[in-house]
Amino acid sequence: MIEESPGLNTRLLHADIDRTPYGETSEAIFLTSGFVYDSAEQAAATFLGEAQHYQYSRFGNPTTDALQRRLAMLEGAEACIVTATGMGAVSSALLSHVKAGDRVVASRALFGSCHWIVANLLPRYGVETIFVDGGDFDGWTEALSKPAAAVLLESPSNPMLDVLDIARIADLAHKAGALLMVDNVFASPLGQKPLAFGADVILYSCTKHIDGQGRVLGGAVLGRKQWIEETLQPFTRNTGNALSPFNAWVLLKGLETLPLRVAAMARNAAAVADFLADAPGILRLRYPGRADHPQADLAARQMSDGGSLVAFEVDRGKEGAFRFLDALKLIAISNNLGDARSLATHPATTTHMRVGAEERARLGITDGVIRLSVGLEDTADLIADLRRGLAAL
Ligand SMILES: *Cc1c(COP(=O)(O)O)cnc(C)c1O
């Protein structure tokens, strides 16, 4: 429909729109579990793969397909499969790819449930798993000196926002014969393009920035067409990790405003980080967009902005963190992130409660650490609220 090559904002609104004869402005929702055939012959031909027809929404649905095409276009990936949740995307990507006897190498600082899959689930099925500190190149080299099936990493990491060198790790992964899978949730599809640095599989929780308005759960796996069709798709179709067409439609609406929202959130996050970095009572602060971030140069090469998350440590440990959080009036206490509303959480007692004190210490998650997901409020109002937190310290 569009002849010239339009920009990303235009494509997120107009590319590949599949309108019904009613000519609706917004995509229709095909909220149906199944599909009917004109004839028994057509049903038989569909099952043989000789006729193009939808069969059942666990296998495919026009609304979820529209979301898959839009996400693949945004990522610059050959193919995409959407799943019921972000964890559905991570678990399906790993479980469809590995078999007993394989090795999986992962960065240590992972989202809690991703860590659980690598640490607890995969070993139950005979997969050997190894964790490496994200910035430890000797560790990556050592772990990948033997063949591996997959490498899973998250950058920036949750919650301390370490930035990992995707290109360097991709190189080691490929030499070991592994696919590099990158959980790109914290950066969002606009903030970082792991495919350009050699990653093979990109994972999203669409629950975060892609919906970004606190409404639905969803996930996505992106990668090469052959891997998606031959390895991942048989797994997701037969194990039932399907996204509801309704949720797919909500996420399609989210994509229309994603570039605007993530750009505004990153601007707000940068301002908030600058304010907090100089504030009394803040012991340390991490924001990938600041020059004092431990991997600032890498972040500048690998990311197009600093993202919407800020991590900082307040004085007086857990007591200080609780006082800070409880004094906030605008910023809500919530473990979600990437939302239009700013949300703050205390990782040591929530998202990272189960990883244990020793592992938290290793990851730099002290009792005073607060993770802030910066939303779309007016910057001055956010800063006024953070002043309340600081005053309570
Ligand atoms: C939220 C999140 C997930 C899991 O996504 P769900 O949609 O909650 O299942 C995975 N990785 C990261 C980095 C996340 O933030």
Short mmCIF file of C-alpha atoms and ligand atoms in Angstrom, two decimals:
data_model
loop_
_atom_site.label_atom_id
_atom_site.label_comp_id
_atom_site.label_asym_id
_atom_site.label_seq_id
_atom_site.Cartn_x
_atom_site.Cartn_y
_atom_site.Cartn_z
CA MET A 1 0.00 0.00 0.00
CA ILE A 2 2.86 2.35 0.85
CA GLU A 3 5.25 2.58 -2.11
CA GLU A 4 8.22 4.63 -0.81
CA SER A 5 10.13 3.41 2.27
CA PRO A 6 8.44 5.21 5.15
CA GLY A 7 9.91 5.89 8.59
CA LEU A 8 9.35 3.75 11.63
CA ASN A 9 6.56 5.86 13.14
CA THR A 10 4.64 5.66 9.87
CA ARG A 11 5.21 1.93 9.52
CA LEU A 12 4.05 1.25 13.10
CA LEU A 13 0.74 2.85 12.12
CA HIS A 14 0.25 1.86 8.51
CA ALA A 15 2.41 -1.05 7.43
CA ASP A 16 0.65 -4.21 6.47
CA ILE A 17 -2.81 -3.29 7.76
CA ASP A 18 -5.22 -6.11 6.94
CA ARG A 19 -8.60 -4.38 6.78
CA THR A 20 -11.92 -6.23 6.53
CA PRO A 21 -14.47 -5.12 3.86
CA TYR A 22 -15.93 -2.73 6.50
CA GLY A 23 -12.90 -0.47 6.14
CA GLU A 24 -12.35 0.01 9.87
CA THR A 25 -9.67 2.58 10.83
CA SER A 26 -8.20 0.48 13.61
CA GLU A 27 -7.48 -3.22 13.05
CA ALA A 28 -10.41 -5.54 13.77
CA ILE A 29 -10.05 -8.05 16.61
CA PHE A 30 -10.59 -11.64 15.51
CA LEU A 31 -11.69 -12.88 18.92
CA THR A 32 -12.39 -16.44 17.84
CA SER A 33 -11.05 -19.78 19.01
CA GLY A 34 -11.64 -21.63 15.74
CA PHE A 35 -12.37 -21.18 12.03
CA VAL A 36 -14.84 -22.83 9.63
CA TYR A 37 -14.18 -24.28 6.19
CA ASP A 38 -16.25 -23.95 3.01
CA SER A 39 -15.99 -27.66 2.33
CA ALA A 40 -14.54 -30.88 3.64
CA GLU A 41 -12.01 -30.66 0.80
CA GLN A 42 -10.84 -27.26 2.04
CA ALA A 43 -10.45 -28.59 5.60
CA ALA A 44 -8.45 -31.57 4.33
CA ALA A 45 -6.26 -29.37 2.11
CA THR A 46 -5.64 -26.99 5.03
CA PHE A 47 -4.44 -29.82 7.26
CA LEU A 48 -2.21 -31.07 4.45
CA GLY A 49 -0.72 -27.58 4.23
CA GLU A 50 -1.93 -27.21 0.64
CA ALA A 51 -4.51 -24.49 1.33
CA GLN A 52 -3.94 -21.22 3.23
CA HIS A 53 -6.66 -21.10 5.88
CA TYR A 54 -6.69 -20.49 9.62
CA GLN A 55 -7.36 -23.67 11.62
CA TYR A 56 -7.45 -22.85 15.30
CA SER A 57 -6.23 -19.86 17.30
CA ARG A 58 -3.64 -21.93 19.17
CA PHE A 59 -2.01 -22.42 15.75
CA GLY A 60 -2.60 -18.97 14.33
CA ASN A 61 -5.06 -16.08 14.34
CA PRO A 62 -5.27 -12.98 12.12
CA THR A 63 -4.87 -10.56 15.06
CA THR A 64 -1.90 -12.33 16.64
CA ASP A 65 -0.37 -12.68 13.15
CA ALA A 66 -0.72 -8.93 12.63
CA LEU A 67 1.15 -8.31 15.89
CA GLN A 68 3.88 -10.79 14.89
CA ARG A 69 4.40 -9.04 11.54
CA ARG A 70 4.50 -5.60 13.21
CA LEU A 71 6.99 -6.71 15.87
CA ALA A 72 9.24 -8.42 13.29
CA MET A 73 9.22 -5.23 11.23
CA LEU A 74 10.09 -3.12 14.30
CA GLU A 75 12.95 -5.41 15.34
CA GLY A 76 14.22 -5.99 11.80
CA ALA A 77 13.85 -9.74 12.41
CA GLU A 78 12.84 -12.36 9.84
CA ALA A 79 10.09 -13.84 12.01
CA CYS A 80 8.25 -13.53 15.32
CA ILE A 81 6.04 -15.65 17.53
CA VAL A 82 4.01 -14.02 20.27
CA THR A 83 3.26 -15.82 23.52
CA ALA A 84 0.89 -15.45 26.48
CA THR A 85 3.51 -13.75 28.66
CA GLY A 86 7.15 -12.70 28.60
CA MET A 87 8.05 -15.80 30.59
CA GLY A 88 6.19 -17.83 27.99
CA ALA A 89 8.58 -16.35 25.42
CA VAL A 90 11.73 -17.08 27.48
CA SER A 91 10.68 -20.61 28.49
CA SER A 92 9.53 -21.58 24.98
CA ALA A 93 12.69 -20.24 23.34
CA LEU A 94 14.92 -22.23 25.71
CA LEU A 95 12.86 -25.42 26.03
CA SER A 96 12.21 -25.71 22.30
CA HIS A 97 15.92 -25.40 21.57
CA VAL A 98 17.68 -27.56 24.16
CA LYS A 99 17.74 -31.29 24.85
CA ALA A 100 19.19 -33.48 27.61
CA GLY A 101 22.97 -33.34 27.60
CA ASP A 102 23.14 -29.75 26.26
CA ARG A 103 24.82 -26.85 28.03
CA VAL A 104 23.27 -23.42 28.58
CA VAL A 105 25.33 -20.43 29.69
CA ALA A 106 23.55 -17.40 31.19
CA SER A 107 24.41 -14.05 32.70
CA ARG A 108 23.96 -14.09 36.46
CA ALA A 109 21.85 -10.92 36.72
CA LEU A 110 18.60 -12.13 35.17
CA PHE A 111 14.95 -11.36 35.78
CA GLY A 112 13.84 -13.61 38.68
CA SER A 113 11.78 -16.14 36.70
CA CYS A 114 14.45 -16.36 33.95
CA HIS A 115 16.99 -17.15 36.66
CA TRP A 116 14.65 -19.85 38.02
CA ILE A 117 14.31 -21.51 34.61
CA VAL A 118 18.07 -21.65 34.10
CA ALA A 119 18.96 -22.55 37.70
CA ASN A 120 16.13 -24.94 38.56
CA LEU A 121 14.09 -26.07 35.56
CA LEU A 122 16.63 -26.84 32.83
CA PRO A 123 18.83 -29.04 35.09
CA ARG A 124 15.75 -31.21 35.83
CA TYR A 125 15.67 -32.10 32.13
CA GLY A 126 19.35 -32.99 31.97
CA VAL A 127 20.65 -29.62 30.76
CA GLU A 128 23.84 -28.36 32.37
CA THR A 129 23.60 -24.65 33.21
CA ILE A 130 26.38 -22.20 34.02
CA PHE A 131 26.03 -18.63 35.29
CA VAL A 132 28.63 -15.97 34.46
CA ASP A 133 28.96 -12.42 35.83
CA GLY A 134 27.97 -10.17 32.93
CA GLY A 135 31.25 -8.23 32.72
CA ASP A 136 33.57 -11.18 33.43
CA PHE A 137 35.12 -11.97 30.03
CA ASP A 138 37.40 -14.66 31.38
CA GLY A 139 34.26 -16.27 32.80
CA TRP A 140 32.42 -16.08 29.44
CA THR A 141 35.48 -17.40 27.59
CA GLU A 142 35.89 -20.27 30.02
CA ALA A 143 32.18 -21.20 30.04
CA LEU A 144 32.06 -21.07 26.23
CA SER A 145 35.30 -22.95 25.65
CA LYS A 146 33.15 -26.10 25.44
CA PRO A 147 30.17 -26.50 23.07
CA ALA A 148 26.90 -24.95 24.26
CA ALA A 149 23.36 -24.90 22.87
CA ALA A 150 22.29 -21.47 24.05
CA VAL A 151 23.48 -18.35 25.81
CA LEU A 152 20.90 -16.20 27.60
CA LEU A 153 21.68 -12.67 28.70
CA GLU A 154 19.83 -9.57 29.81
CA SER A 155 21.18 -6.07 29.16
CA PRO A 156 20.70 -3.68 30.85
CA SER A 157 20.22 -6.13 33.70
CA ASN A 158 17.56 -6.15 36.38
CA PRO A 159 17.77 -4.31 38.73
CA MET A 160 21.33 -2.89 38.75
CA LEU A 161 21.35 -1.93 35.03
CA ASP A 162 24.70 -3.50 34.18
CA VAL A 163 25.34 -3.21 30.44
CA LEU A 164 26.71 -6.38 28.82
CA ASP A 165 28.82 -6.43 25.65
CA ILE A 166 26.43 -8.22 23.27
CA ALA A 167 28.85 -8.29 20.30
CA ARG A 168 31.69 -9.80 22.30
CA ILE A 169 29.46 -12.41 23.95
CA ALA A 170 27.81 -13.21 20.57
CA ASP A 171 31.23 -13.98 19.14
CA LEU A 172 32.08 -16.40 21.98
CA ALA A 173 28.60 -17.96 21.80
CA HIS A 174 28.87 -18.60 18.08
CA LYS A 175 32.31 -20.18 18.42
CA ALA A 176 30.75 -22.57 20.97
CA GLY A 177 27.93 -23.34 18.51
CA ALA A 178 25.33 -21.60 20.69
CA LEU A 179 22.43 -19.33 19.80
CA LEU A 180 22.66 -16.03 21.67
CA MET A 181 19.27 -15.16 23.17
CA VAL A 182 18.91 -11.60 24.47
CA ASP A 183 16.18 -10.55 26.87
CA ASN A 184 15.79 -7.00 25.58
CA VAL A 185 12.97 -5.89 27.87
CA PHE A 186 14.82 -3.20 29.81
CA ALA A 187 16.09 -1.42 26.70
CA SER A 188 12.80 -1.84 24.71
CA PRO A 189 12.79 -2.52 20.94
CA LEU A 190 13.69 1.13 20.27
CA GLY A 191 16.52 1.51 22.75
CA GLN A 192 18.71 -1.39 21.63
CA LYS A 193 18.93 -3.61 18.53
CA PRO A 194 20.68 -6.82 19.66
CA LEU A 195 20.43 -8.35 16.15
CA ALA A 196 22.83 -5.68 14.93
CA PHE A 197 25.38 -6.88 17.51
CA GLY A 198 25.13 -10.54 16.54
CA ALA A 199 22.31 -11.85 18.76
CA ASP A 200 20.25 -14.66 17.24
CA VAL A 201 17.04 -14.60 19.28
CA ILE A 202 15.39 -11.56 20.88
CA LEU A 203 12.96 -11.98 23.77
CA TYR A 204 10.35 -9.54 25.05
CA SER A 205 7.85 -9.25 27.79
CA CYS A 206 5.30 -7.18 25.85
CA THR A 207 3.73 -6.54 29.26
CA LYS A 208 6.36 -3.85 29.76
CA HIS A 209 6.97 -0.95 27.33
CA ILE A 210 5.08 -2.47 24.38
CA ASP A 211 1.75 -2.40 26.21
CA GLY A 212 3.18 0.15 28.61
CA GLN A 213 -0.21 1.08 29.95
CA GLY A 214 -0.68 -1.61 32.59
CA ARG A 215 -3.36 -3.58 30.76
CA VAL A 216 -2.23 -6.95 29.43
CA LEU A 217 0.47 -9.61 29.65
CA GLY A 218 2.23 -10.78 26.51
CA GLY A 219 5.55 -12.01 25.17
CA ALA A 220 7.45 -12.25 21.90
CA VAL A 221 10.33 -14.27 20.45
CA LEU A 222 12.06 -12.92 17.34
CA GLY A 223 14.71 -14.51 15.18
CA ARG A 224 15.50 -16.26 11.92
CA LYS A 225 12.58 -17.67 9.94
CA GLN A 226 13.99 -21.18 9.83
CA TRP A 227 14.58 -21.42 13.59
CA ILE A 228 11.20 -19.86 14.40
CA GLU A 229 9.29 -22.13 12.02
CA GLU A 230 11.16 -25.38 12.58
CA THR A 231 12.19 -25.21 16.24
CA LEU A 232 10.00 -22.73 18.12
CA GLN A 233 6.65 -22.92 16.35
CA PRO A 234 6.03 -26.68 16.77
CA PHE A 235 6.78 -26.19 20.49
CA THR A 236 4.49 -23.19 21.07
CA ARG A 237 1.66 -24.67 18.96
CA ASN A 238 1.67 -28.00 20.72
CA THR A 239 2.33 -26.80 24.25
CA GLY A 240 -0.32 -24.07 24.08
CA ASN A 241 1.63 -20.94 24.81
CA ALA A 242 -0.73 -18.80 22.72
CA LEU A 243 -1.44 -15.10 23.18
CA SER A 244 -5.12 -14.13 23.30
CA PRO A 245 -6.19 -12.23 20.15
CA PHE A 246 -7.66 -9.60 22.44
CA ASN A 247 -4.30 -9.04 24.13
CA ALA A 248 -2.61 -9.04 20.72
CA TRP A 249 -4.93 -6.24 19.63
CA VAL A 250 -4.18 -4.21 22.79
CA LEU A 251 -0.45 -4.64 22.06
CA LEU A 252 -0.97 -3.52 18.45
CA LYS A 253 -2.45 -0.30 19.86
CA GLY A 254 0.55 -0.02 22.17
CA LEU A 255 2.97 -0.23 19.25
CA GLU A 256 1.34 2.79 17.60
CA THR A 257 2.61 5.05 20.39
CA LEU A 258 5.69 3.09 21.49
CA PRO A 259 8.34 5.41 19.96
CA LEU A 260 6.70 8.48 21.50
CA ARG A 261 6.32 6.88 24.89
CA VAL A 262 9.80 5.37 25.23
CA ALA A 263 11.47 8.59 24.07
CA ALA A 264 9.54 10.64 26.63
CA MET A 265 10.21 8.09 29.37
CA ALA A 266 13.95 8.09 28.63
CA ARG A 267 14.00 11.92 28.75
CA ASN A 268 12.24 11.84 32.12
CA ALA A 269 14.53 9.07 33.41
CA ALA A 270 17.65 11.04 32.44
CA ALA A 271 16.35 14.12 34.28
CA VAL A 272 15.39 12.09 37.35
CA ALA A 273 18.79 10.34 37.36
CA ASP A 274 20.61 13.68 37.19
CA PHE A 275 18.51 15.02 40.05
CA LEU A 276 19.00 11.98 42.29
CA ALA A 277 22.74 11.61 41.55
CA ASP A 278 23.46 14.89 43.30
CA ALA A 279 20.90 14.53 46.07
CA PRO A 280 21.89 14.07 49.73
CA GLY A 281 21.20 10.58 51.10
CA ILE A 282 21.79 8.82 47.76
CA LEU A 283 24.87 6.63 48.10
CA ARG A 284 25.13 5.49 44.47
CA LEU A 285 23.07 5.64 41.31
CA ARG A 286 23.04 3.66 38.09
CA TYR A 287 21.63 4.99 34.85
CA PRO A 288 23.02 3.73 31.52
CA GLY A 289 22.68 7.22 30.00
CA ARG A 290 25.03 8.88 32.49
CA ALA A 291 28.77 9.29 32.04
CA ASP A 292 29.36 7.83 35.53
CA HIS A 293 27.75 4.47 34.63
CA PRO A 294 30.44 1.74 34.95
CA GLN A 295 29.91 0.72 31.30
CA ALA A 296 29.08 4.20 29.95
CA ASP A 297 31.08 3.78 26.70
CA LEU A 298 29.55 0.42 25.94
CA ALA A 299 26.07 1.77 26.72
CA ALA A 300 26.67 4.66 24.30
CA ARG A 301 27.72 2.25 21.53
CA GLN A 302 25.03 -0.32 22.12
CA MET A 303 21.98 1.68 23.19
CA SER A 304 20.26 4.61 21.54
CA ASP A 305 19.21 6.14 24.87
CA GLY A 306 19.65 5.48 28.58
CA GLY A 307 16.29 3.76 28.92
CA SER A 308 13.51 4.35 31.41
CA LEU A 309 14.93 2.61 34.49
CA VAL A 310 17.08 4.09 37.23
CA ALA A 311 18.59 2.15 40.16
CA PHE A 312 19.89 3.89 43.27
CA GLU A 313 20.92 3.11 46.82
CA VAL A 314 19.66 5.22 49.69
CA ASP A 315 21.34 5.71 53.03
CA ARG A 316 20.35 3.47 55.97
CA GLY A 317 19.60 0.26 54.11
CA LYS A 318 16.15 -1.30 54.17
CA GLU A 319 14.81 1.22 56.69
CA GLY A 320 15.89 4.09 54.46
CA ALA A 321 14.47 2.45 51.34
CA PHE A 322 11.10 1.76 53.01
CA ARG A 323 10.92 5.33 54.35
CA PHE A 324 11.72 6.68 50.90
CA LEU A 325 9.12 4.51 49.16
CA ASP A 326 6.40 5.09 51.75
CA ALA A 327 6.84 8.88 51.49
CA LEU A 328 6.11 8.91 47.74
CA LYS A 329 2.66 10.16 46.78
CA LEU A 330 2.78 10.12 42.98
CA ILE A 331 5.16 7.25 42.21
CA ALA A 332 3.45 3.98 43.10
CA ILE A 333 5.14 1.02 44.78
CA SER A 334 4.97 -1.75 42.19
CA ASN A 335 7.28 -4.43 40.83
CA ASN A 336 6.06 -3.83 37.27
CA LEU A 337 8.07 -1.60 34.90
CA GLY A 338 7.95 0.11 31.55
CA ASP A 339 4.57 1.61 32.40
CA ALA A 340 3.21 5.07 31.60
CA ARG A 341 2.96 5.58 35.36
CA SER A 342 6.20 5.80 37.32
CA LEU A 343 6.69 2.78 39.58
CA ALA A 344 9.26 2.07 42.28
CA THR A 345 10.24 -1.18 43.94
CA HIS A 346 12.58 -2.49 46.65
CA PRO A 347 14.24 -5.47 44.92
CA ALA A 348 15.74 -7.03 48.07
CA THR A 349 12.29 -7.69 49.59
CA THR A 350 10.28 -8.22 46.39
CA THR A 351 11.63 -9.23 42.96
CA HIS A 352 14.94 -10.51 44.35
CA MET A 353 13.71 -11.77 47.72
CA ARG A 354 14.08 -15.41 46.64
CA VAL A 355 17.59 -15.22 45.19
CA GLY A 356 19.08 -15.17 48.70
CA ALA A 357 21.29 -12.67 50.53
CA GLU A 358 24.56 -14.06 49.17
CA GLU A 359 23.48 -13.85 45.53
CA ARG A 360 22.01 -10.37 46.11
CA ALA A 361 25.33 -9.20 47.55
CA ARG A 362 27.09 -10.63 44.50
CA LEU A 363 24.71 -8.74 42.20
CA GLY A 364 25.14 -5.47 44.14
CA ILE A 365 21.50 -5.48 45.32
CA THR A 366 22.02 -4.08 48.79
CA ASP A 367 19.12 -3.44 51.18
CA GLY A 368 19.10 0.25 50.30
CA VAL A 369 18.62 -0.27 46.55
CA ILE A 370 15.46 1.08 44.90
CA ARG A 371 14.58 0.44 41.25
CA LEU A 372 12.59 3.20 39.63
CA SER A 373 10.71 2.77 36.37
CA VAL A 374 10.16 6.29 35.08
CA GLY A 375 6.88 7.02 33.32
CA LEU A 376 5.24 9.86 31.46
CA GLU A 377 4.36 12.28 34.26
CA ASP A 378 5.61 15.86 34.12
CA THR A 379 9.28 15.85 35.12
CA ALA A 380 8.79 18.55 37.77
CA ASP A 381 6.09 16.47 39.48
CA LEU A 382 8.35 13.41 39.58
CA ILE A 383 11.17 15.44 41.09
CA ALA A 384 8.82 16.96 43.65
CA ASP A 385 7.74 13.45 44.64
CA LEU A 386 11.34 12.21 44.89
CA ARG A 387 12.06 15.19 47.17
CA ARG A 388 9.40 13.76 49.51
CA GLY A 389 11.27 10.46 49.52
CA LEU A 390 14.59 12.18 50.19
CA ALA A 391 13.09 14.27 53.02
CA ALA A 392 11.86 11.07 54.71
CA LEU A 393 15.40 9.67 54.82
C1 LIG B 1 8.82 -8.81 33.05
C2 LIG B 1 10.02 -9.43 32.52
C3 LIG B 1 10.01 -10.75 32.06
C4 LIG B 1 8.79 -11.63 32.14
O1 LIG B 1 7.67 -11.13 31.48
P1 LIG B 1 6.15 -11.42 31.91
O2 LIG B 1 5.35 -10.76 30.86
O3 LIG B 1 5.96 -10.86 33.28
O4 LIG B 1 5.99 -12.91 31.92
C5 LIG B 1 11.18 -11.27 31.56
N1 LIG B 1 12.32 -10.53 31.51
C6 LIG B 1 12.37 -9.27 31.96
C7 LIG B 1 13.65 -8.51 31.88
C8 LIG B 1 11.23 -8.66 32.47
O5 LIG B 1 11.29 -7.41 32.92
#
